[in-house]
């Protein structure tokens, strides 16, 4: 059973461009979480999704950021018109049904660098 | 606001020695889970140990153990017989939500020296 997959692992964008980060949860997992880690800081929750539904987006900036988890395919975190402050590591985690509170499995992260 | 405090930015320990990392948290909930995650230089987040708040017995995983003091809202991690591969950033975290939103501390950098 493959772990949580994230791609790309590294992404470089210029200010004003769009960034798309992908996350494929572990097989059988229906919960997906996105976290952001700014340099020298801990992870901060951004959004929690189940298939085709955003359950909690309280940690996500209101503008330029969006997330989806379609019925088919990976979860996508989309950042429009990136700014230098968006440079960070973005981690995806997944958990199986009924075990969301107990265990989250993290992907390797995507390092976004905005020039 | 619910918070997690790790008061030690960095700890150094020699191989085979023991190091204890402190963590305090603030929540008004009664049922929650506590975690320690390890982030080595590869930046991968690795679960080290987990504790359920309603269990009084402290969790242990091989060389890793916790001291959970619920009344004091304290959750320290002890690494025994430290190994070079233990060098990493260690994050304390907890979740109170039914669907698992994790709150993380700022981390403690552990450096194991030969």
Coordinates of C-alpha atoms in Angstrom, one line a residue:
Chain A
X1 CA 0.0 0.0 0.0
X2 CA 1.7 3.2 -1.2
X3 CA 1.9 6.0 1.2
X4 CA 0.5 9.5 0.7
X5 CA 1.8 10.9 -2.5
X6 CA 2.4 14.5 -3.3
X7 CA 3.6 16.1 -6.4
X8 CA 5.5 18.0 -7.4
X9 CA 8.1 17.7 -4.6
X10 CA 9.5 21.1 -5.5
X11 CA 7.8 23.9 -7.3
X12 CA 9.2 27.3 -8.3
X13 CA 6.9 30.1 -9.4
X14 CA 7.3 33.7 -10.1
X15 CA 5.1 36.3 -8.4
X16 CA 1.7 36.4 -10.0
X17 CA 1.7 32.9 -11.4
X18 CA -0.5 30.0 -10.2
X19 CA 0.7 27.0 -8.2
X20 CA -1.1 23.7 -8.2
X21 CA -0.2 21.1 -5.6
X22 CA -1.5 17.6 -5.8
X23 CA -2.1 15.0 -3.1
X24 CA -3.1 11.4 -3.6
X25 CA -4.2 9.9 -0.2
X26 CA -3.4 6.4 0.8
X27 CA -5.7 3.7 -0.7
X28 CA -9.0 3.5 1.2
X29 CA -8.5 6.9 2.9
X30 CA -11.4 9.3 2.5
X31 CA -10.1 12.2 4.6
X32 CA -7.5 14.7 3.3
X33 CA -5.9 17.5 5.2
X34 CA -3.6 20.3 4.0
X35 CA -1.1 21.9 6.2
X36 CA 1.4 24.7 5.6
X37 CA 4.8 25.0 7.2
X38 CA 6.5 28.4 6.9
X39 CA 10.3 28.5 7.4
X40 CA 11.3 27.9 11.0
X41 CA 7.7 27.2 12.1
X42 CA 5.4 24.3 12.9
X43 CA 2.7 23.1 10.6
X44 CA -0.5 25.1 10.4
X45 CA -3.8 23.6 9.4
X46 CA -5.3 24.9 6.2
X47 CA -8.2 22.8 5.1
X48 CA -9.9 19.5 5.6
X49 CA -11.8 17.7 2.8
X50 CA -13.7 14.5 2.1
X51 CA -14.6 13.3 -1.3
X52 CA -16.3 16.2 -3.2
X53 CA -16.8 18.2 0.1
X54 CA -14.8 20.9 1.9
X55 CA -15.5 20.2 5.6
X56 CA -13.4 22.9 7.3
X57 CA -11.4 25.6 5.5
X58 CA -10.9 27.8 8.6
X59 CA -7.1 27.8 8.2
X60 CA -7.0 28.8 4.6
X61 CA -6.5 32.4 3.5
X62 CA -9.8 33.8 2.1
X63 CA -8.3 35.0 -1.1
X64 CA -6.2 33.3 -3.8
X65 CA -6.3 29.8 -2.1
X66 CA -8.7 27.1 -3.0
X67 CA -8.8 23.3 -2.5
X68 CA -10.8 20.4 -3.9
X69 CA -11.0 16.7 -3.6
X70 CA -12.9 15.4 -6.5
X71 CA -14.7 12.1 -6.8
X72 CA -11.9 10.8 -9.0
X73 CA -8.3 11.9 -8.9
X74 CA -6.1 13.6 -6.3
X75 CA -6.8 16.5 -4.0
X76 CA -5.6 19.8 -5.4
X77 CA -4.5 22.9 -3.5
X78 CA -4.5 25.8 -5.8
X79 CA -2.8 29.1 -5.1
X80 CA -3.5 31.9 -7.6
X81 CA -1.3 35.0 -8.1
X82 CA 1.4 33.7 -5.8
X83 CA 3.4 36.1 -3.6
X84 CA 6.7 35.6 -1.9
X85 CA 5.0 35.0 1.4
X86 CA 3.5 31.9 -0.1
X87 CA 6.9 30.3 -0.1
X88 CA 6.6 27.3 2.3
X89 CA 6.3 23.6 2.5
X90 CA 2.8 22.3 2.0
X91 CA 1.9 19.0 3.5
X92 CA -1.0 16.7 2.8
X93 CA -2.2 14.1 5.2
X94 CA -4.8 11.4 4.9
X95 CA -6.7 9.2 7.3
X96 CA -9.1 6.3 6.9
X97 CA -12.8 6.5 7.6
X98 CA -13.6 6.4 11.3
X99 CA -10.0 7.0 12.4
X100 CA -9.6 10.7 11.6
X101 CA -8.9 11.7 15.1
X102 CA -6.4 9.0 15.8
X103 CA -4.0 8.9 13.0
X104 CA -3.0 11.0 10.0
X105 CA -0.4 9.8 7.5
X106 CA 1.6 12.6 6.0
X107 CA 3.0 12.9 2.5
X108 CA 6.5 14.1 1.8
X109 CA 5.4 17.7 1.2
X110 CA 5.7 20.1 -1.7
X111 CA 8.3 22.9 -1.3
X112 CA 7.0 26.0 -3.0
X113 CA 9.4 28.8 -3.8
X114 CA 8.1 32.0 -5.1
X115 CA 10.7 34.2 -6.8
Chain B
X1 CA -7.4 30.0 21.3
X2 CA -6.1 26.5 21.6
X3 CA -2.3 26.4 21.6
X4 CA 0.7 24.1 21.9
X5 CA 3.9 25.3 23.5
X6 CA 7.3 23.8 23.1
X7 CA 9.6 25.9 25.3
X8 CA 12.9 24.4 24.1
X9 CA 14.0 25.5 20.6
X10 CA 17.0 23.2 20.6
X11 CA 18.4 20.3 22.6
X12 CA 21.7 18.5 22.2
X13 CA 22.4 15.0 23.5
X14 CA 25.2 12.5 23.2
X15 CA 24.7 9.1 21.7
X16 CA 23.2 6.6 24.1
X17 CA 22.1 9.3 26.5
X18 CA 18.5 10.3 27.3
X19 CA 16.8 13.6 26.4
X20 CA 13.4 14.9 27.4
X21 CA 11.4 17.3 25.3
X22 CA 8.7 19.4 27.0
X23 CA 5.3 20.2 25.6
X24 CA 2.3 22.0 27.2
X25 CA -1.1 22.5 25.5
X26 CA -4.2 24.4 26.2
X27 CA -7.6 23.0 25.6
X28 CA -10.9 22.9 27.4
X29 CA -11.9 19.6 25.8
X30 CA -11.8 16.4 27.8
X31 CA -11.4 13.9 24.9
X32 CA -8.4 14.5 22.6
X33 CA -5.3 12.8 21.2
X34 CA -1.8 13.9 21.6
X35 CA 1.1 13.2 19.2
X36 CA 4.8 13.6 18.8
X37 CA 6.0 13.9 15.2
X38 CA 9.6 13.7 14.0
X39 CA 10.8 15.7 11.0
X40 CA 14.3 14.7 9.9
X41 CA 16.3 16.7 7.4
X42 CA 14.3 15.1 4.6
X43 CA 11.3 17.1 6.0
X44 CA 9.1 14.0 6.0
X45 CA 6.6 14.1 8.9
X46 CA 6.9 10.8 10.8
X47 CA 4.6 9.8 13.7
X48 CA 6.7 8.9 16.7
X49 CA 4.1 8.2 19.4
X50 CA 0.4 8.8 20.2
X51 CA -1.5 9.2 23.5
X52 CA -5.2 9.1 24.0
X53 CA -6.2 11.6 26.7
X54 CA -8.6 9.3 28.4
X55 CA -5.9 6.7 29.0
X56 CA -3.9 7.2 32.1
X57 CA -1.1 4.9 31.1
X58 CA 1.7 6.6 29.4
X59 CA 2.4 5.5 25.8
X60 CA 5.7 3.9 24.9
X61 CA 7.2 3.0 21.5
X62 CA 10.6 1.3 21.8
X63 CA 13.0 4.0 22.9
X64 CA 10.4 6.7 23.0
X65 CA 8.0 7.3 25.9
X66 CA 5.8 10.0 27.1
X67 CA 5.0 11.5 30.4
X68 CA 1.3 12.6 30.2
X69 CA 0.1 14.8 33.0
X70 CA -3.5 15.6 32.0
X71 CA -4.3 18.0 34.9
X72 CA -1.2 20.0 34.1
X73 CA -1.8 19.7 30.4
X74 CA 1.7 18.5 29.9
X75 CA 3.0 15.9 27.4
X76 CA 6.7 15.4 27.4
X77 CA 8.7 13.0 25.2
X78 CA 11.6 11.0 26.4
X79 CA 14.1 9.6 24.0
X80 CA 16.3 6.9 25.6
X81 CA 19.5 5.5 24.2
X82 CA 19.7 8.3 21.7
X83 CA 21.0 7.4 18.2
X84 CA 22.4 9.6 15.5
X85 CA 19.3 9.0 13.4
X86 CA 17.2 10.6 16.0
X87 CA 18.6 14.0 14.9
X88 CA 15.5 15.9 13.8
X89 CA 12.9 18.5 14.6
X90 CA 10.3 17.2 17.0
X91 CA 6.8 18.6 17.0
X92 CA 4.2 18.1 19.6
X93 CA 0.6 18.2 18.4
X94 CA -3.0 17.4 19.5
X95 CA -6.4 17.2 18.1
X96 CA -9.8 17.6 19.8
X97 CA -12.0 17.6 16.7
X98 CA -13.9 14.6 15.7
X99 CA -12.3 14.8 12.3
X100 CA -8.7 15.3 13.4
X101 CA -7.5 18.9 12.8
X102 CA -4.0 18.9 14.3
X103 CA -2.6 21.8 16.3
X104 CA 1.2 21.9 16.2
X105 CA 3.8 23.4 18.4
X106 CA 6.8 25.3 17.0
X107 CA 9.1 22.4 17.4
X108 CA 12.3 21.4 19.2
X109 CA 15.4 20.7 17.2
X110 CA 17.2 17.6 18.6
X111 CA 20.8 17.1 17.7
X112 CA 22.5 13.8 18.7
X113 CA 26.3 14.0 18.8
X114 CA 28.7 11.1 18.7

